[in-house]
mmCIF file of C-alpha atoms in Angstrom:
data_model
loop_
_atom_site.group_PDB
_atom_site.id
_atom_site.type_symbol
_atom_site.label_atom_id
_atom_site.label_comp_id
_atom_site.label_asym_id
_atom_site.label_seq_id
_atom_site.Cartn_x
_atom_site.Cartn_y
_atom_site.Cartn_z
ATOM 1 C CA MET A 11 -32.810 123.464 34.569
ATOM 2 C CA THR A 12 -33.083 126.511 32.434
ATOM 3 C CA THR A 13 -36.819 127.185 32.924
ATOM 4 C CA GLY A 14 -36.342 129.627 35.810
ATOM 5 C CA PRO A 15 -33.661 131.859 34.188
ATOM 6 C CA ALA A 16 -35.655 131.770 30.901
ATOM 7 C CA LYS A 17 -38.697 133.034 32.714
ATOM 8 C CA ALA A 18 -36.800 135.655 34.556
ATOM 9 C CA ARG A 19 -35.233 136.933 31.213
ATOM 10 C CA GLY A 20 -38.809 136.980 29.801
ATOM 11 C CA ARG A 21 -40.095 139.122 32.614
ATOM 12 C CA VAL A 22 -37.148 141.546 32.210
ATOM 13 C CA HIS A 23 -37.729 141.837 28.519
ATOM 14 C CA ALA A 24 -41.421 142.409 28.998
ATOM 15 C CA GLN A 25 -40.800 145.047 31.631
ATOM 16 C CA ARG A 26 -38.289 146.824 29.332
ATOM 17 C CA ALA A 27 -40.945 146.818 26.634
ATOM 18 C CA ALA A 28 -43.482 148.308 29.152
ATOM 19 C CA ASN A 29 -41.012 151.089 29.961
ATOM 20 C CA SER A 30 -40.001 151.700 26.343
ATOM 21 C CA THR A 31 -40.325 155.010 24.426
ATOM 22 C CA ALA A 32 -43.118 153.472 22.406
ATOM 23 C CA VAL A 33 -45.303 152.765 25.371
ATOM 24 C CA SER A 34 -44.490 156.209 26.724
ATOM 25 C CA ALA A 35 -45.575 157.813 23.393
ATOM 26 C CA ALA A 36 -48.748 155.663 23.388
ATOM 27 C CA ALA A 37 -49.638 156.949 26.881
ATOM 28 C CA ARG A 38 -49.024 160.604 25.836
ATOM 29 C CA ALA A 39 -51.190 160.148 22.732
ATOM 30 C CA GLY A 40 -53.931 158.780 24.944
ATOM 31 C CA PHE A 41 -53.798 161.839 27.185
ATOM 32 C CA VAL A 42 -54.171 164.033 24.101
ATOM 33 C CA ALA A 43 -57.222 161.996 22.978
ATOM 34 C CA ARG A 44 -58.773 162.088 26.362
ATOM 35 C CA GLY A 45 -58.348 165.890 26.382
ATOM 36 C CA VAL A 46 -60.095 166.130 23.036
ATOM 37 C CA ILE A 47 -63.147 164.289 24.289
ATOM 38 C CA TYR A 48 -63.396 166.273 27.466
ATOM 39 C CA VAL A 49 -62.978 169.659 25.774
ATOM 40 C CA LEU A 50 -65.736 168.665 23.358
ATOM 41 C CA ILE A 51 -68.018 167.530 26.175
ATOM 42 C CA GLY A 52 -67.391 170.880 27.797
ATOM 43 C CA VAL A 53 -68.308 172.795 24.619
ATOM 44 C CA LEU A 54 -71.430 170.664 24.105
ATOM 45 C CA SER A 55 -72.399 171.251 27.763
ATOM 46 C CA LEU A 56 -71.971 175.042 27.252
ATOM 47 C CA ARG A 57 -74.246 174.906 24.209
ATOM 48 C CA ILE A 58 -76.921 173.184 26.305
ATOM 49 C CA ALA A 59 -76.591 175.792 29.081
ATOM 50 C CA LEU A 60 -76.871 178.712 26.690
ATOM 51 C CA SER A 61 -79.413 177.236 24.320
ATOM 52 C CA ASP A 62 -81.000 173.795 23.752
ATOM 53 C CA GLY A 63 -77.752 172.231 22.534
ATOM 54 C CA GLY A 64 -79.069 171.646 19.084
ATOM 55 C CA GLY A 65 -80.074 168.059 19.939
ATOM 56 C CA LYS A 66 -76.455 167.127 20.607
ATOM 57 C CA GLN A 67 -75.532 164.875 23.634
ATOM 58 C CA ALA A 68 -73.088 166.232 26.116
ATOM 59 C CA ASP A 69 -71.246 162.978 26.509
ATOM 60 C CA ARG A 70 -68.669 160.801 24.791
ATOM 61 C CA GLY A 71 -71.162 159.826 22.075
ATOM 62 C CA GLY A 72 -71.803 163.456 21.425
ATOM 63 C CA ALA A 73 -68.186 164.237 21.225
ATOM 64 C CA ILE A 74 -67.624 161.357 18.747
ATOM 65 C CA ALA A 75 -70.544 162.464 16.555
ATOM 66 C CA GLU A 76 -69.200 166.102 16.651
ATOM 67 C CA ILE A 77 -65.760 164.988 15.392
ATOM 68 C CA ALA A 78 -67.392 162.773 12.684
ATOM 69 C CA GLU A 79 -69.151 165.850 11.221
ATOM 70 C CA LYS A 80 -65.905 167.773 10.655
ATOM 71 C CA PRO A 81 -63.847 167.697 7.566
ATOM 72 C CA PHE A 82 -61.694 164.543 7.595
ATOM 73 C CA GLY A 83 -63.816 163.483 10.594
ATOM 74 C CA THR A 84 -63.361 159.787 9.923
ATOM 75 C CA VAL A 85 -59.571 160.115 9.755
ATOM 76 C CA LEU A 86 -59.724 162.053 13.035
ATOM 77 C CA LEU A 87 -61.755 159.296 14.632
ATOM 78 C CA TRP A 88 -59.229 156.658 13.505
ATOM 79 C CA LEU A 89 -56.487 158.783 15.144
ATOM 80 C CA LEU A 90 -58.484 159.288 18.254
ATOM 81 C CA GLY A 91 -59.384 155.610 18.674
ATOM 82 C CA THR A 92 -55.761 154.527 18.016
ATOM 83 C CA ALA A 93 -54.551 157.023 20.625
ATOM 84 C CA LEU A 94 -57.006 155.690 23.177
ATOM 85 C CA ALA A 95 -55.739 152.224 22.422
ATOM 86 C CA GLY A 96 -52.313 153.564 23.356
ATOM 87 C CA MET A 97 -53.763 154.695 26.685
ATOM 88 C CA ALA A 98 -55.209 151.204 27.174
ATOM 89 C CA LEU A 99 -51.810 149.664 26.466
ATOM 90 C CA TRP A 100 -50.042 151.896 28.938
ATOM 91 C CA ARG A 101 -52.574 151.104 31.650
ATOM 92 C CA LEU A 102 -52.119 147.318 30.907
ATOM 93 C CA SER A 103 -48.383 147.776 31.349
ATOM 94 C CA GLU A 104 -49.000 149.513 34.716
ATOM 95 C CA ALA A 105 -51.292 146.548 35.768
ATOM 96 C CA ALA A 106 -48.625 144.051 34.869
ATOM 97 C CA PHE A 107 -45.506 145.823 36.055
ATOM 98 C CA GLY A 108 -46.705 148.724 38.371
ATOM 99 C CA GLN A 109 -46.832 152.423 37.983
ATOM 100 C CA ALA A 110 -44.104 155.030 38.233
ATOM 101 C CA GLY A 111 -43.305 156.093 41.819
ATOM 102 C CA PRO A 112 -42.354 154.370 45.124
ATOM 103 C CA ASP A 113 -45.774 152.770 45.639
ATOM 104 C CA GLY A 114 -46.490 151.965 42.065
ATOM 105 C CA ARG A 115 -46.278 148.204 42.543
ATOM 106 C CA LYS A 116 -49.064 148.145 45.255
ATOM 107 C CA ALA A 117 -51.781 145.623 44.447
ATOM 108 C CA SER A 118 -54.459 148.395 44.730
ATOM 109 C CA LYS A 119 -52.675 150.572 42.210
ATOM 110 C CA ARG A 120 -52.245 147.725 39.759
ATOM 111 C CA ALA A 121 -55.949 146.688 40.183
ATOM 112 C CA MET A 122 -56.972 150.298 39.385
ATOM 113 C CA ALA A 123 -54.768 150.236 36.337
ATOM 114 C CA ALA A 124 -56.363 147.009 35.162
ATOM 115 C CA GLY A 125 -59.777 148.622 35.483
ATOM 116 C CA ARG A 126 -58.619 151.650 33.444
ATOM 117 C CA PHE A 127 -57.200 149.300 30.833
ATOM 118 C CA VAL A 128 -60.676 147.679 30.403
ATOM 119 C CA PHE A 129 -62.376 151.055 30.255
ATOM 120 C CA TYR A 130 -59.969 152.640 27.776
ATOM 121 C CA GLY A 131 -60.008 149.441 25.744
ATOM 122 C CA PHE A 132 -63.765 149.675 25.452
ATOM 123 C CA VAL A 133 -63.715 153.340 24.573
ATOM 124 C CA SER A 134 -61.084 152.723 21.881
ATOM 125 C CA TYR A 135 -63.054 149.847 20.433
ATOM 126 C CA SER A 136 -66.227 151.933 20.271
ATOM 127 C CA VAL A 137 -64.514 154.868 18.554
ATOM 128 C CA LEU A 138 -62.721 152.695 16.046
ATOM 129 C CA SER A 139 -65.918 150.802 15.316
ATOM 130 C CA TYR A 140 -67.677 154.026 14.621
ATOM 131 C CA ALA A 141 -64.916 155.161 12.337
ATOM 132 C CA ALA A 142 -65.187 151.789 10.495
ATOM 133 C CA GLY A 143 -68.848 152.475 9.688
ATOM 134 C CA ASP A 144 -70.708 151.130 12.733
ATOM 135 C CA LYS A 145 -72.705 154.241 13.536
ATOM 136 C CA GLY A 146 -74.348 152.497 16.422
ATOM 137 C CA SER A 147 -71.143 152.091 18.317
ATOM 138 C CA GLY A 148 -69.628 154.851 20.347
ATOM 139 C CA SER A 149 -72.321 157.510 19.652
ATOM 140 C CA GLY A 150 -75.062 155.887 21.616
ATOM 141 C CA SER A 151 -76.875 157.694 24.355
ATOM 142 C CA SER A 152 -75.214 157.446 27.723
ATOM 143 C CA ASP A 153 -78.630 158.160 29.315
ATOM 144 C CA ARG A 154 -80.401 155.239 27.462
ATOM 145 C CA ASP A 155 -77.436 152.955 28.217
ATOM 146 C CA SER A 156 -77.613 153.802 31.931
ATOM 147 C CA GLN A 157 -81.313 153.288 32.084
ATOM 148 C CA ASP A 158 -81.116 149.894 30.193
ATOM 149 C CA VAL A 159 -78.384 148.619 32.494
ATOM 150 C CA THR A 160 -80.281 149.839 35.554
ATOM 151 C CA ALA A 161 -83.542 148.188 34.337
ATOM 152 C CA LYS A 162 -81.811 144.816 33.812
ATOM 153 C CA ALA A 163 -80.113 145.052 37.215
ATOM 154 C CA LEU A 164 -83.304 145.867 39.084
ATOM 155 C CA ASP A 165 -84.880 142.687 37.671
ATOM 156 C CA TRP A 166 -82.196 140.529 39.298
ATOM 157 C CA PRO A 167 -82.675 139.049 42.802
ATOM 158 C CA GLY A 168 -81.491 141.755 45.147
ATOM 159 C CA GLY A 169 -81.352 144.122 42.216
ATOM 160 C CA GLN A 170 -82.268 147.212 44.229
ATOM 161 C CA TRP A 171 -79.419 146.584 46.581
ATOM 162 C CA ILE A 172 -77.012 145.978 43.724
ATOM 163 C CA VAL A 173 -77.965 149.196 41.989
ATOM 164 C CA ALA A 174 -77.823 151.122 45.205
ATOM 165 C CA VAL A 175 -74.376 149.907 46.065
ATOM 166 C CA ALA A 176 -73.180 150.674 42.521
ATOM 167 C CA GLY A 177 -74.621 154.124 42.826
ATOM 168 C CA ILE A 178 -72.960 154.793 46.193
ATOM 169 C CA ALA A 179 -69.629 153.429 44.704
ATOM 170 C CA VAL A 180 -69.898 155.940 41.778
ATOM 171 C CA ALA A 181 -70.844 158.751 44.041
ATOM 172 C CA ALA A 182 -68.009 157.977 46.363
ATOM 173 C CA ALA A 183 -65.641 157.756 43.429
ATOM 174 C CA GLY A 184 -66.777 161.222 42.354
ATOM 175 C CA VAL A 185 -66.136 162.651 45.723
ATOM 176 C CA TRP A 186 -62.743 160.927 45.815
ATOM 177 C CA ILE A 187 -61.812 162.322 42.349
ATOM 178 C CA ALA A 188 -62.943 165.891 43.416
ATOM 179 C CA ALA A 189 -61.154 165.782 46.721
ATOM 180 C CA ARG A 190 -57.919 164.574 45.219
ATOM 181 C CA ALA A 191 -58.043 167.310 42.589
ATOM 182 C CA VAL A 192 -58.595 170.018 45.268
ATOM 183 C CA MET A 193 -55.713 168.551 47.334
ATOM 184 C CA GLN A 194 -53.525 168.641 44.194
ATOM 185 C CA LYS A 195 -52.667 164.949 44.406
ATOM 186 C CA PHE A 196 -51.822 164.998 40.777
ATOM 187 C CA HIS A 197 -48.501 166.719 41.578
ATOM 188 C CA LYS A 198 -46.927 163.279 42.259
ATOM 189 C CA HIS A 199 -47.696 162.131 38.747
ATOM 190 C CA LEU A 200 -46.250 165.222 36.974
ATOM 191 C CA LYS A 201 -42.779 166.389 36.360
ATOM 192 C CA MET A 202 -43.414 169.615 38.320
ATOM 193 C CA PHE A 203 -39.661 170.406 38.354
ATOM 194 C CA GLU A 204 -39.646 170.780 34.598
ATOM 195 C CA MET A 205 -42.410 173.435 34.594
ATOM 196 C CA SER A 206 -41.873 177.244 34.851
ATOM 197 C CA GLU A 207 -43.602 178.936 37.764
ATOM 198 C CA LYS A 208 -46.247 180.370 35.497
ATOM 199 C CA ALA A 209 -47.016 176.850 34.025
ATOM 200 C CA ARG A 210 -47.213 175.355 37.465
ATOM 201 C CA LYS A 211 -49.902 177.899 38.443
ATOM 202 C CA VAL A 212 -51.861 177.334 35.287
ATOM 203 C CA ILE A 213 -51.698 173.570 35.642
ATOM 204 C CA ASP A 214 -52.602 173.690 39.349
ATOM 205 C CA PHE A 215 -55.761 175.656 38.456
ATOM 206 C CA LEU A 216 -56.667 173.391 35.596
ATOM 207 C CA GLY A 217 -56.110 170.201 37.617
ATOM 208 C CA MET A 218 -58.114 171.494 40.626
ATOM 209 C CA PHE A 219 -60.960 173.095 38.722
ATOM 210 C CA GLY A 220 -61.206 170.347 36.060
ATOM 211 C CA GLY A 221 -60.826 167.517 38.442
ATOM 212 C CA ALA A 222 -63.396 168.885 40.830
ATOM 213 C CA ALA A 223 -65.981 169.501 38.083
ATOM 214 C CA ARG A 224 -65.380 165.890 36.747
ATOM 215 C CA GLY A 225 -65.785 164.494 40.260
ATOM 216 C CA ILE A 226 -69.030 166.423 40.893
ATOM 217 C CA VAL A 227 -70.524 164.965 37.596
ATOM 218 C CA PHE A 228 -69.629 161.516 38.732
ATOM 219 C CA ALA A 229 -71.073 162.047 42.279
ATOM 220 C CA VAL A 230 -74.370 163.390 40.971
ATOM 221 C CA ALA A 231 -74.710 160.466 38.506
ATOM 222 C CA GLY A 232 -74.181 158.145 41.459
ATOM 223 C CA VAL A 233 -76.899 159.958 43.485
ATOM 224 C CA PHE A 234 -79.339 159.461 40.567
ATOM 225 C CA ALA A 235 -78.525 155.707 40.478
ATOM 226 C CA VAL A 236 -79.255 155.466 44.193
ATOM 227 C CA ALA A 237 -82.573 157.208 43.572
ATOM 228 C CA ALA A 238 -83.386 154.774 40.846
ATOM 229 C CA ALA A 239 -82.718 151.862 43.171
ATOM 230 C CA VAL A 240 -84.754 153.313 46.143
ATOM 231 C CA GLN A 241 -87.742 154.100 43.899
ATOM 232 C CA HIS A 242 -87.310 150.995 41.670
ATOM 233 C CA GLN A 243 -87.505 153.319 38.634
ATOM 234 C CA PRO A 244 -84.853 152.768 35.977
ATOM 235 C CA GLY A 245 -85.743 156.181 34.355
ATOM 236 C CA LYS A 246 -84.288 157.881 37.427
ATOM 237 C CA ALA A 247 -80.784 156.696 36.425
ATOM 238 C CA LYS A 248 -78.967 159.307 34.229
ATOM 239 C CA GLY A 249 -75.969 159.051 32.005
ATOM 240 C CA MET A 250 -73.508 162.008 31.676
ATOM 241 C CA ASP A 251 -75.756 163.919 29.311
ATOM 242 C CA ASP A 252 -78.881 163.982 31.606
ATOM 243 C CA THR A 253 -76.665 164.430 34.568
ATOM 244 C CA LEU A 254 -75.254 167.565 33.030
ATOM 245 C CA ARG A 255 -78.650 168.846 31.934
ATOM 246 C CA SER A 256 -79.894 168.317 35.553
ATOM 247 C CA PHE A 257 -77.613 171.222 36.682
ATOM 248 C CA THR A 258 -79.926 173.622 34.805
ATOM 249 C CA GLU A 259 -82.778 172.637 37.021
ATOM 250 C CA THR A 260 -81.032 173.956 40.143
ATOM 251 C CA PRO A 261 -81.804 177.478 41.631
ATOM 252 C CA ALA A 262 -78.576 178.678 39.931
ATOM 253 C CA GLY A 263 -80.237 177.843 36.573
ATOM 254 C CA PRO A 264 -77.989 177.345 33.528
ATOM 255 C CA TRP A 265 -75.026 179.145 35.066
ATOM 256 C CA LEU A 266 -74.112 176.129 37.207
ATOM 257 C CA LEU A 267 -73.875 174.122 34.072
ATOM 258 C CA VAL A 268 -71.821 176.848 32.504
ATOM 259 C CA LEU A 269 -69.386 176.478 35.442
ATOM 260 C CA ILE A 270 -69.334 172.674 35.167
ATOM 261 C CA ALA A 271 -68.873 172.838 31.367
ATOM 262 C CA ALA A 272 -65.859 175.186 31.862
ATOM 263 C CA GLY A 273 -64.466 172.749 34.393
ATOM 264 C CA LEU A 274 -64.825 169.716 32.007
ATOM 265 C CA ALA A 275 -63.052 171.775 29.262
ATOM 266 C CA ALA A 276 -60.325 172.638 31.730
ATOM 267 C CA PHE A 277 -59.938 168.962 32.610
ATOM 268 C CA GLY A 278 -59.459 168.309 28.899
ATOM 269 C CA VAL A 279 -56.706 170.970 28.740
ATOM 270 C CA PHE A 280 -55.222 169.487 31.884
ATOM 271 C CA SER A 281 -55.097 166.145 30.145
ATOM 272 C CA TRP A 282 -52.986 167.806 27.339
ATOM 273 C CA ALA A 283 -50.689 168.979 30.091
ATOM 274 C CA ASN A 284 -50.380 165.398 31.249
ATOM 275 C CA ALA A 285 -49.332 164.432 27.710
ATOM 276 C CA ARG A 286 -46.416 166.733 28.145
ATOM 277 C CA TRP A 287 -45.360 166.372 31.789
ATOM 278 C CA ARG A 288 -46.843 163.038 33.011
ATOM 279 C CA LYS A 289 -44.326 160.560 34.506
ATOM 280 C CA VAL A 290 -44.776 157.431 32.384
#
């Protein structure tokens, strides 16, 4: 007799928890952490463009290793990993109860939030594991990981098709990310009315430039995956580090990578703006 009302009350309490100040603070901390990682990747990419990069990887692993070398690096990694766990928690709440906005409860939006929960949960776990002493976690080569996964997939029945479809999906996602950034779709997620005119102009530039650069990196990585599938050569697949280094092999030389590096750093700063003005 009372099971229905009890479940309804449980859902209400859970939704209130998802919309609580604590979850909002966790999401904002997560945006700060994401910004730190992208700014560091941008800096590492710039080093590669202007020199040899000092043997550092321009990817998440390189960013983690860079933080670890700083004074109080382990403490900073614990903070970073915890903040990313907050981002994962917020994405989980969106998957369960929907996002902010009129169409936030659409199944597609909630599915995307679930995927982001898994991603940020994995990233948080890898950073915290590294901070706890597992140096093999979090700082591994994105290039080696991509090639290992591609090699295993190519050995499956229909593996070439699987890798090709995955590569096309990543490339399409990159184009989608870049296009949405250029069209300023991020406006609907931000409290634009709270910004000054100058702040809006700066954030528009950061969002468009940073999002476009991020999308281009994804798109190029997807193209490399398709090449690996077509040629049946796992070595053709590239993680973020090798994808970024490939920009130096274009006719523009290292200057294209300088532009992409600046864009990734801009996306990091844009993430910090999200920590302040995001609707959560």
